[in-house]
Coordinates of C-alpha atoms in Angstrom, one line a residue:
X1 CA 0.0 -0.1 0.0
X2 CA 1.5 3.2 -0.9
X3 CA 0.3 6.5 0.5
X4 CA 0.9 9.5 -1.7
X5 CA 2.0 13.0 0.5
X6 CA 1.8 16.4 -0.5
X7 CA 3.9 18.7 0.7
X8 CA 3.2 23.0 0.9
X9 CA 6.9 24.3 1.9
X10 CA 9.8 23.0 1.1
X11 CA 12.2 25.3 4.0
X12 CA 14.2 23.7 6.9
X13 CA 11.2 22.0 8.2
X14 CA 9.8 20.9 4.4
X15 CA 13.0 19.6 3.7
X16 CA 13.4 17.5 6.5
X17 CA 10.3 15.7 6.2
X18 CA 11.6 14.9 2.8
X19 CA 14.6 13.6 3.8
X20 CA 12.9 11.2 6.3
X21 CA 10.5 10.3 3.5
X22 CA 13.4 9.7 0.8
X23 CA 15.3 7.5 3.3
X24 CA 12.9 4.9 5.0
X25 CA 15.9 2.5 5.8
X26 CA 15.8 1.7 9.4
X27 CA 12.7 3.4 10.2
X28 CA 9.4 2.3 11.1
X29 CA 8.6 0.1 7.9
X30 CA 5.3 2.3 7.3
X31 CA 7.9 4.8 6.2
X32 CA 8.7 3.0 3.2
X33 CA 4.9 3.3 2.4
X34 CA 4.8 6.6 2.2
X35 CA 5.5 8.4 -0.9
X36 CA 6.1 11.9 -1.9
X37 CA 3.7 12.9 -5.0
X38 CA 4.0 16.8 -5.3
X39 CA 6.0 19.4 -3.4
X40 CA 4.8 22.9 -3.8
X41 CA 8.1 26.0 -3.4
X42 CA 7.7 29.1 -4.1
X43 CA 11.0 29.1 -7.0
X44 CA 11.3 26.2 -8.9
X45 CA 15.0 27.1 -10.1
X46 CA 16.2 27.6 -6.2
X47 CA 18.5 25.1 -5.1
X48 CA 17.1 22.6 -2.7
X49 CA 19.0 20.9 0.2
X50 CA 17.5 17.5 -0.8
X51 CA 17.2 16.2 -4.6
X52 CA 13.8 15.9 -5.6
X53 CA 12.5 14.4 -9.3
X54 CA 11.8 17.9 -11.2
X55 CA 8.2 16.4 -12.1
X56 CA 7.1 16.0 -8.4
X57 CA 7.8 20.3 -8.2
X58 CA 5.4 22.6 -8.6
X59 CA 4.8 26.4 -8.0
X60 CA 1.2 26.1 -7.3
X61 CA 0.1 24.7 -3.9
X62 CA -3.4 24.5 -5.0
X63 CA -2.5 21.8 -7.6
X64 CA -0.6 19.9 -4.7
X65 CA -4.0 19.9 -2.5
X66 CA -5.7 19.3 -5.6
X67 CA -3.8 16.4 -7.0
X68 CA -5.5 12.8 -7.2
X69 CA -2.4 11.0 -6.0
X70 CA -2.2 13.2 -3.2
X71 CA -3.9 11.5 0.0
X72 CA -2.5 13.2 3.2
X73 CA -1.4 17.3 2.7
X74 CA 1.5 18.4 4.8
X75 CA 1.6 22.2 5.2
X76 CA 4.6 23.5 6.7
X77 CA 4.8 26.5 4.2
X78 CA 4.3 28.8 7.8
X79 CA 1.8 32.3 8.0
X80 CA -1.7 32.5 8.1
X81 CA -2.4 33.0 4.7
X82 CA -2.6 31.5 2.1
X83 CA -2.1 28.3 4.7
X84 CA -5.1 28.6 6.0
X85 CA -7.1 28.8 3.0
X86 CA -5.3 25.6 1.9
X87 CA -5.6 23.4 4.8
X88 CA -9.4 24.4 4.7
X89 CA -9.2 23.2 0.7
X90 CA -7.7 19.9 1.6
X91 CA -10.3 19.0 4.2
X92 CA -12.8 20.0 1.8
X93 CA -11.5 17.9 -0.5
X94 CA -11.9 15.0 2.0
X95 CA -7.9 14.9 2.5
X96 CA -6.2 15.0 6.0
X97 CA -4.0 17.4 7.3
X98 CA -0.8 17.4 9.1
X99 CA 0.8 20.8 10.0
X100 CA 3.1 22.4 11.9
X101 CA 2.0 25.9 11.6
X102 CA 1.3 27.1 15.0
X103 CA -0.2 30.4 13.9
X104 CA -3.2 29.6 11.7
X105 CA -3.8 26.6 14.6
X106 CA -3.7 29.2 17.3
X107 CA -6.0 31.4 15.5
X108 CA -8.4 29.3 13.4
X109 CA -8.0 26.0 15.3
X110 CA -12.0 25.8 15.9
X111 CA -12.6 26.4 12.7
X112 CA -9.9 23.8 11.0
X113 CA -11.4 21.3 13.9
X114 CA -15.1 21.9 12.4
X115 CA -14.3 21.6 9.2
X116 CA -12.5 18.5 9.7
X117 CA -15.1 16.6 11.7
X118 CA -17.8 17.6 9.4
X119 CA -15.9 15.9 6.5
X120 CA -14.3 13.0 8.6
X121 CA -11.0 13.6 8.1
X122 CA -8.0 14.3 10.9
X123 CA -5.9 17.8 11.1
X124 CA -2.5 16.4 13.5
X125 CA -0.8 19.4 14.8
X126 CA 2.0 17.9 16.9
X127 CA 4.8 20.0 15.2
X128 CA 3.4 23.3 15.8
X129 CA 4.4 22.9 19.7
X130 CA 7.5 21.9 21.2
X131 CA 9.4 20.6 17.9
X132 CA 10.4 17.2 18.2
X133 CA 9.3 16.9 22.0
X134 CA 5.7 14.9 21.9
X135 CA 3.2 16.4 23.7
X136 CA 0.1 17.1 21.6
X137 CA -0.8 13.2 21.6
X138 CA 0.1 12.7 25.3
X139 CA -2.2 15.6 26.2
X140 CA -4.9 14.1 23.3
X141 CA -4.3 10.7 25.0
X142 CA -2.1 9.3 27.6
X143 CA -3.3 12.2 29.8
X144 CA -6.7 12.2 29.1
X145 CA -7.9 10.2 32.3
X146 CA -6.5 13.3 34.3
X147 CA -8.0 16.7 35.7
X148 CA -5.3 18.6 34.4
X149 CA -4.6 21.8 36.6
X150 CA -1.8 23.9 34.8
X151 CA 0.3 23.6 32.0
X152 CA 3.6 25.4 32.4
X153 CA 6.4 25.8 29.9
X154 CA 9.7 27.0 28.1
X155 CA 8.2 26.7 25.0
X156 CA 10.3 29.3 23.2
X157 CA 14.1 28.4 22.4
X158 CA 15.4 31.7 21.1
X159 CA 14.7 33.7 24.1
X160 CA 15.4 30.3 26.4
X161 CA 19.0 30.7 24.8
X162 CA 19.1 34.3 25.5
X163 CA 18.2 34.3 29.3
X164 CA 20.7 31.3 29.4
X165 CA 23.4 33.2 28.6
X166 CA 22.2 36.8 30.6
X167 CA 22.4 34.1 33.4
X168 CA 25.7 32.3 32.9
X169 CA 27.7 35.4 31.6
X170 CA 26.1 38.2 33.0
X171 CA 25.7 39.7 29.4
X172 CA 23.2 42.3 28.4
X173 CA 20.3 41.8 26.3
X174 CA 21.1 43.1 23.3
X175 CA 24.3 41.8 22.9
X176 CA 22.7 38.5 23.4
X177 CA 19.8 39.3 20.8
X178 CA 22.9 40.0 18.4
X179 CA 25.1 36.6 18.8
X180 CA 21.5 34.6 18.7
X181 CA 20.9 36.2 15.1
X182 CA 24.4 35.5 14.2
X183 CA 23.7 31.5 14.8
X184 CA 20.6 31.2 13.5
X185 CA 18.8 30.9 16.9
X186 CA 17.1 33.9 16.1
X187 CA 15.0 35.7 13.0
X188 CA 16.4 39.2 11.5
X189 CA 13.1 40.4 12.8
X190 CA 12.8 38.8 16.2
X191 CA 9.8 40.4 17.7
X192 CA 7.7 37.1 17.7
X193 CA 9.9 35.4 20.0
X194 CA 11.4 38.0 22.3
X195 CA 7.8 39.8 22.7
X196 CA 6.3 36.9 23.7
X197 CA 3.8 36.2 20.4
X198 CA 5.3 32.7 19.6
X199 CA 4.9 31.4 22.7
X200 CA 1.4 32.7 23.2
X201 CA 0.2 31.2 20.2
X202 CA 1.6 28.0 21.5
X203 CA 0.3 27.9 25.0
X204 CA -3.3 28.8 23.4
X205 CA -2.9 25.6 21.5
X206 CA -1.8 23.8 24.7
X207 CA -4.7 25.1 27.0
X208 CA -7.3 24.2 24.1
X209 CA -6.3 20.0 24.7
X210 CA -5.6 20.4 28.2
X211 CA -8.8 21.9 29.1
X212 CA -11.0 21.1 26.3
X213 CA -12.4 24.1 24.7
X214 CA -10.8 27.0 22.9
X215 CA -9.6 30.3 23.7
X216 CA -9.1 33.7 22.0
X217 CA -5.5 34.0 21.6
X218 CA -5.7 37.5 21.4
X219 CA -6.9 37.7 24.7
X220 CA -3.9 36.0 26.4
X221 CA -1.9 39.0 28.3
X222 CA 2.0 38.4 26.8
X223 CA 4.9 40.1 27.9
X224 CA 8.4 39.3 26.2
X225 CA 12.2 39.7 27.1
X226 CA 13.1 42.5 25.1
X227 CA 12.5 45.0 28.0
X228 CA 14.2 42.8 30.5
X229 CA 17.3 44.4 32.1
X230 CA 20.0 41.9 33.0
X231 CA 20.3 43.3 36.8
X232 CA 16.8 41.6 37.0
X233 CA 18.6 38.5 35.8
X234 CA 21.4 38.8 38.6
X235 CA 19.7 39.8 41.5
X236 CA 17.0 36.7 40.6
X237 CA 19.9 34.3 40.8
X238 CA 21.1 36.2 44.4
X239 CA 17.7 35.4 46.0
X240 CA 17.6 31.8 44.7
X241 CA 15.8 32.0 41.3
X242 CA 16.4 31.8 37.6
X243 CA 14.2 33.5 35.1
X244 CA 12.6 32.2 32.0
X245 CA 9.9 33.0 29.6
X246 CA 7.4 31.0 31.0
X247 CA 3.9 30.2 29.1
X248 CA 1.3 29.3 31.9
X249 CA -2.2 27.9 31.5
X250 CA -3.8 27.5 35.1
X251 CA -7.6 25.9 36.1
X252 CA -9.4 28.6 37.8
X253 CA -12.6 27.2 38.5
X254 CA -16.2 26.6 37.1
X255 CA -18.5 29.9 36.1
X256 CA -22.1 29.8 37.3
X257 CA -22.9 29.1 33.8
X258 CA -20.5 25.7 33.8
X259 CA -18.0 27.2 31.4
X260 CA -14.2 26.6 32.7
X261 CA -12.6 29.7 33.7
X262 CA -8.4 29.7 33.4
X263 CA -5.6 31.9 33.8
X264 CA -3.3 31.9 30.7
X265 CA -0.4 34.3 30.5
X266 CA 2.8 34.6 28.9
X267 CA 5.6 36.5 30.9
X268 CA 9.4 36.5 32.0
X269 CA 8.8 34.4 35.3
X270 CA 10.8 34.1 38.1
X271 CA 11.5 30.3 38.9
X272 CA 13.0 28.7 42.2
X273 CA 16.5 27.0 41.5
X274 CA 15.2 23.6 42.2
X275 CA 12.1 24.2 39.6
X276 CA 11.6 21.5 37.0
X277 CA 11.9 24.2 34.5
X278 CA 14.9 26.1 35.9
X279 CA 17.9 23.7 34.6
X280 CA 15.8 23.7 31.0
X281 CA 19.0 25.6 29.2
X282 CA 20.0 26.6 25.6
X283 CA 17.6 26.3 22.8
X284 CA 15.8 23.6 24.6
X285 CA 12.1 23.4 25.8
X286 CA 9.9 21.7 28.0
X287 CA 6.4 21.5 29.1
X288 CA 5.3 20.9 32.6
X289 CA 1.9 19.4 33.2
X290 CA 0.5 18.5 36.8
X291 CA -3.0 17.2 36.8
X292 CA -5.1 14.7 39.2
X293 CA -4.0 11.8 39.8
X294 CA -0.8 11.8 37.6
X295 CA 0.7 14.9 39.5
X296 CA 3.7 16.4 37.6
X297 CA 5.1 15.2 34.1
X298 CA 7.7 17.0 32.2
X299 CA 8.5 16.9 28.3
X300 CA 11.5 18.1 27.3
X301 CA 13.8 18.4 24.2
X302 CA 14.6 20.2 21.2
X303 CA 11.9 22.6 20.8
X304 CA 13.2 23.4 16.9
X305 CA 14.9 22.7 13.9
X306 CA 14.8 20.7 11.0
X307 CA 15.2 17.4 12.5
X308 CA 13.3 17.7 15.4
X309 CA 9.8 19.4 13.9
X310 CA 10.5 16.8 10.9
X311 CA 10.5 14.2 13.3
X312 CA 6.7 15.3 14.6
X313 CA 5.3 16.0 11.4
X314 CA 6.5 12.5 10.1
X315 CA 4.8 10.5 13.6
X316 CA 1.6 12.6 12.5
X317 CA 1.7 11.2 9.1
X318 CA 2.6 7.9 10.3
X319 CA -0.6 8.0 12.7
X320 CA -3.1 9.1 9.8
X321 CA -1.0 6.3 7.7
X322 CA -1.5 3.4 10.0
X323 CA -5.3 4.2 11.0
X324 CA -6.0 3.6 7.0
X325 CA -4.1 0.5 6.6
X326 CA -5.8 -0.8 9.7
X327 CA -9.5 0.4 8.5
X328 CA -9.2 2.4 5.3
X329 CA -11.1 5.8 5.0
X330 CA -13.8 4.7 6.6
X331 CA -14.7 8.7 7.9
X332 CA -15.3 7.5 11.4
X333 CA -12.6 9.4 13.3
X334 CA -10.9 7.9 16.3
X335 CA -12.3 10.9 19.2
X336 CA -8.6 11.0 20.9
X337 CA -6.8 11.4 18.1
X338 CA -9.2 14.3 16.6
X339 CA -9.7 15.8 20.1
X340 CA -12.6 18.1 19.1
X341 CA -13.2 20.6 21.7
X342 CA -15.6 19.4 23.9
X343 CA -16.7 22.3 26.7
X344 CA -16.7 26.0 26.9
X345 CA -13.3 27.7 28.3
X346 CA -13.0 31.4 28.9
X347 CA -10.2 33.5 30.3
X348 CA -10.7 35.0 33.7
X349 CA -10.1 38.4 34.7
X350 CA -6.0 38.8 35.5
X351 CA -7.2 40.9 38.4
X352 CA -8.9 37.8 40.1
X353 CA -5.8 35.7 40.0
X354 CA -3.4 34.7 42.7
X355 CA 0.5 35.2 42.0
X356 CA 3.4 36.2 43.6
X357 CA 5.4 38.8 42.6
X358 CA 9.3 40.3 42.3
X359 CA 9.5 44.1 42.1
X360 CA 12.5 46.0 41.7
X361 CA 12.2 49.7 42.9
X362 CA 14.8 52.8 42.2
X363 CA 14.3 55.3 45.6
X364 CA 15.8 57.4 47.6
X365 CA 18.7 56.1 49.7
X366 CA 16.7 57.5 53.0
X367 CA 15.9 56.3 56.1
X368 CA 12.5 54.8 56.4
X369 CA 11.9 54.1 52.6
X370 CA 11.6 50.4 53.3
X371 CA 8.9 50.7 55.9
X372 CA 6.7 52.9 53.9
X373 CA 6.6 50.3 51.0
X374 CA 6.1 47.8 53.4
X375 CA 3.3 49.8 54.7
X376 CA 1.6 50.5 51.0
X377 CA 1.7 46.5 50.5
X378 CA 0.4 45.8 53.9
X379 CA -2.2 48.2 53.5
X380 CA -3.6 46.2 50.2
X381 CA -3.1 43.1 52.2
X382 CA -0.1 42.2 50.4
X383 CA 2.2 40.1 52.3
X384 CA 6.3 40.1 51.7
X385 CA 8.3 37.2 51.3
X386 CA 12.0 39.5 51.2
X387 CA 13.0 43.1 50.9
X388 CA 16.2 43.4 50.1
X389 CA 17.6 46.6 49.1
X390 CA 20.9 46.3 46.8
X391 CA 23.8 48.6 46.0
X392 CA 23.7 50.5 42.6
X393 CA 26.3 52.0 40.4
X394 CA 24.7 54.9 39.7
X395 CA 23.9 58.1 42.0
X396 CA 25.1 57.2 45.6
X397 CA 22.0 59.1 46.7
X398 CA 19.9 56.6 45.1
X399 CA 18.7 52.5 46.2
X400 CA 17.2 49.9 44.5
X401 CA 15.0 48.0 46.6
X402 CA 13.5 44.5 45.5
X403 CA 10.8 42.5 47.0
X404 CA 9.0 39.4 46.8
X405 CA 5.9 38.7 47.5
X406 CA 3.8 35.8 49.0
X407 CA 0.5 34.8 47.1
X408 CA -1.4 37.3 46.4
X409 CA -4.8 38.6 44.6
X410 CA -3.4 40.5 41.5
X411 CA -5.9 42.9 42.0
X412 CA -4.8 44.4 45.3
X413 CA -0.9 43.9 44.0
X414 CA -2.2 46.3 41.3
X415 CA -3.5 49.0 43.9
X416 CA -0.2 48.7 46.3
X417 CA 2.3 48.9 43.6
X418 CA 0.0 52.7 42.3
X419 CA 0.3 53.6 46.4
X420 CA 3.9 52.4 46.1
X421 CA 4.7 54.6 42.6
X422 CA 2.9 57.8 44.2
X423 CA 5.5 57.7 47.5
X424 CA 8.1 60.6 46.9
X425 CA 11.0 58.5 47.7
X426 CA 10.0 56.3 44.9
X427 CA 11.7 57.5 41.1
X428 CA 10.4 54.3 39.5
X429 CA 9.2 50.9 39.5
X430 CA 11.8 49.4 37.2
X431 CA 10.7 46.0 37.1
X432 CA 7.5 43.5 38.0
X433 CA 7.5 39.9 37.2
X434 CA 5.2 37.3 38.4
X435 CA 7.0 34.4 40.5
X436 CA 6.6 30.9 41.1

């Protein structure tokens, strides 16, 4: 049995997928049944990292979708359009889809899932989050018997590389970013990574799978590392923490209408050095799932790159191919593999969530200033875990005060912070980061 594969895109990931399909020796026997039938590229004359027959190449992606020899469409071209339209066209043609496109799934996943369910075809997305780390299928299947409480992770390798270097070397953000771009870890325009958008796309996908319902991607509070000062990384280390860009989705309860309330956010976060995510370094990713009764389960590995991402793409192709081999194209979907949404979820007002915080204040070096700051926190019921004054390299009349709070209602914390900003001794609130 030969299963025809149509490939949309032959960039880094697409070339990795093609390489696997063209060299089945030593892999699962089912790989030998997968045949590249059509490949869409932007420029037919461009040199390619894999040697493909000229007759299967084309510059029209719709021709790949509509080719009767193509049984499974693999979308690895990226971007929102025409990727979204091509995925929907493949579904309408009754063809299952494998995609690595996190941006499309984060924004249009519900539309795509509904179309796929109506048509009776699979859309599998293992490569959209975590590169080669198997996390999508475990959330859909292996952990399906759990009540998930929290999913948190380091899911952007570029920012993790930058923060690891800042912590290990005391290097400034701009210098490390330039190195990351030179080494190919960061794009020429790194905004999606360093401003947190890439991580927000991924946590939106993981949230839908973990909790059973879609959320509004655009409403996820997102803070990147582009405004992070290296001194906060240094101070955190002195206080027993590391700083990581953490994407988090946490169960908050069920509202009177029966909708699941979730706290979902992306931000630089202080992690205690013994936290499972604190030891994730370089370009690696890790996702920590906490549920009942499983407890804590962590998935760790390379989060990007041709090899890891292509591995995840081919795993999805094999899932579909295996089902076709066993049952034929019956139109009956495995409910765990398809993982359609099964309940309503919504984002809770961030002000009503409980958080711990790290705050760095620039103040005048005057007697009583720490007491006045403590009083502002106390007036709002904010309990302080630690408060430390650090030496500054600037004006000797200034001081830097770092406060770490106990868990507090965020609304109360923000009110306390507003009162602190109004103190005549406080020159600036320089940093405010959540702490686990």
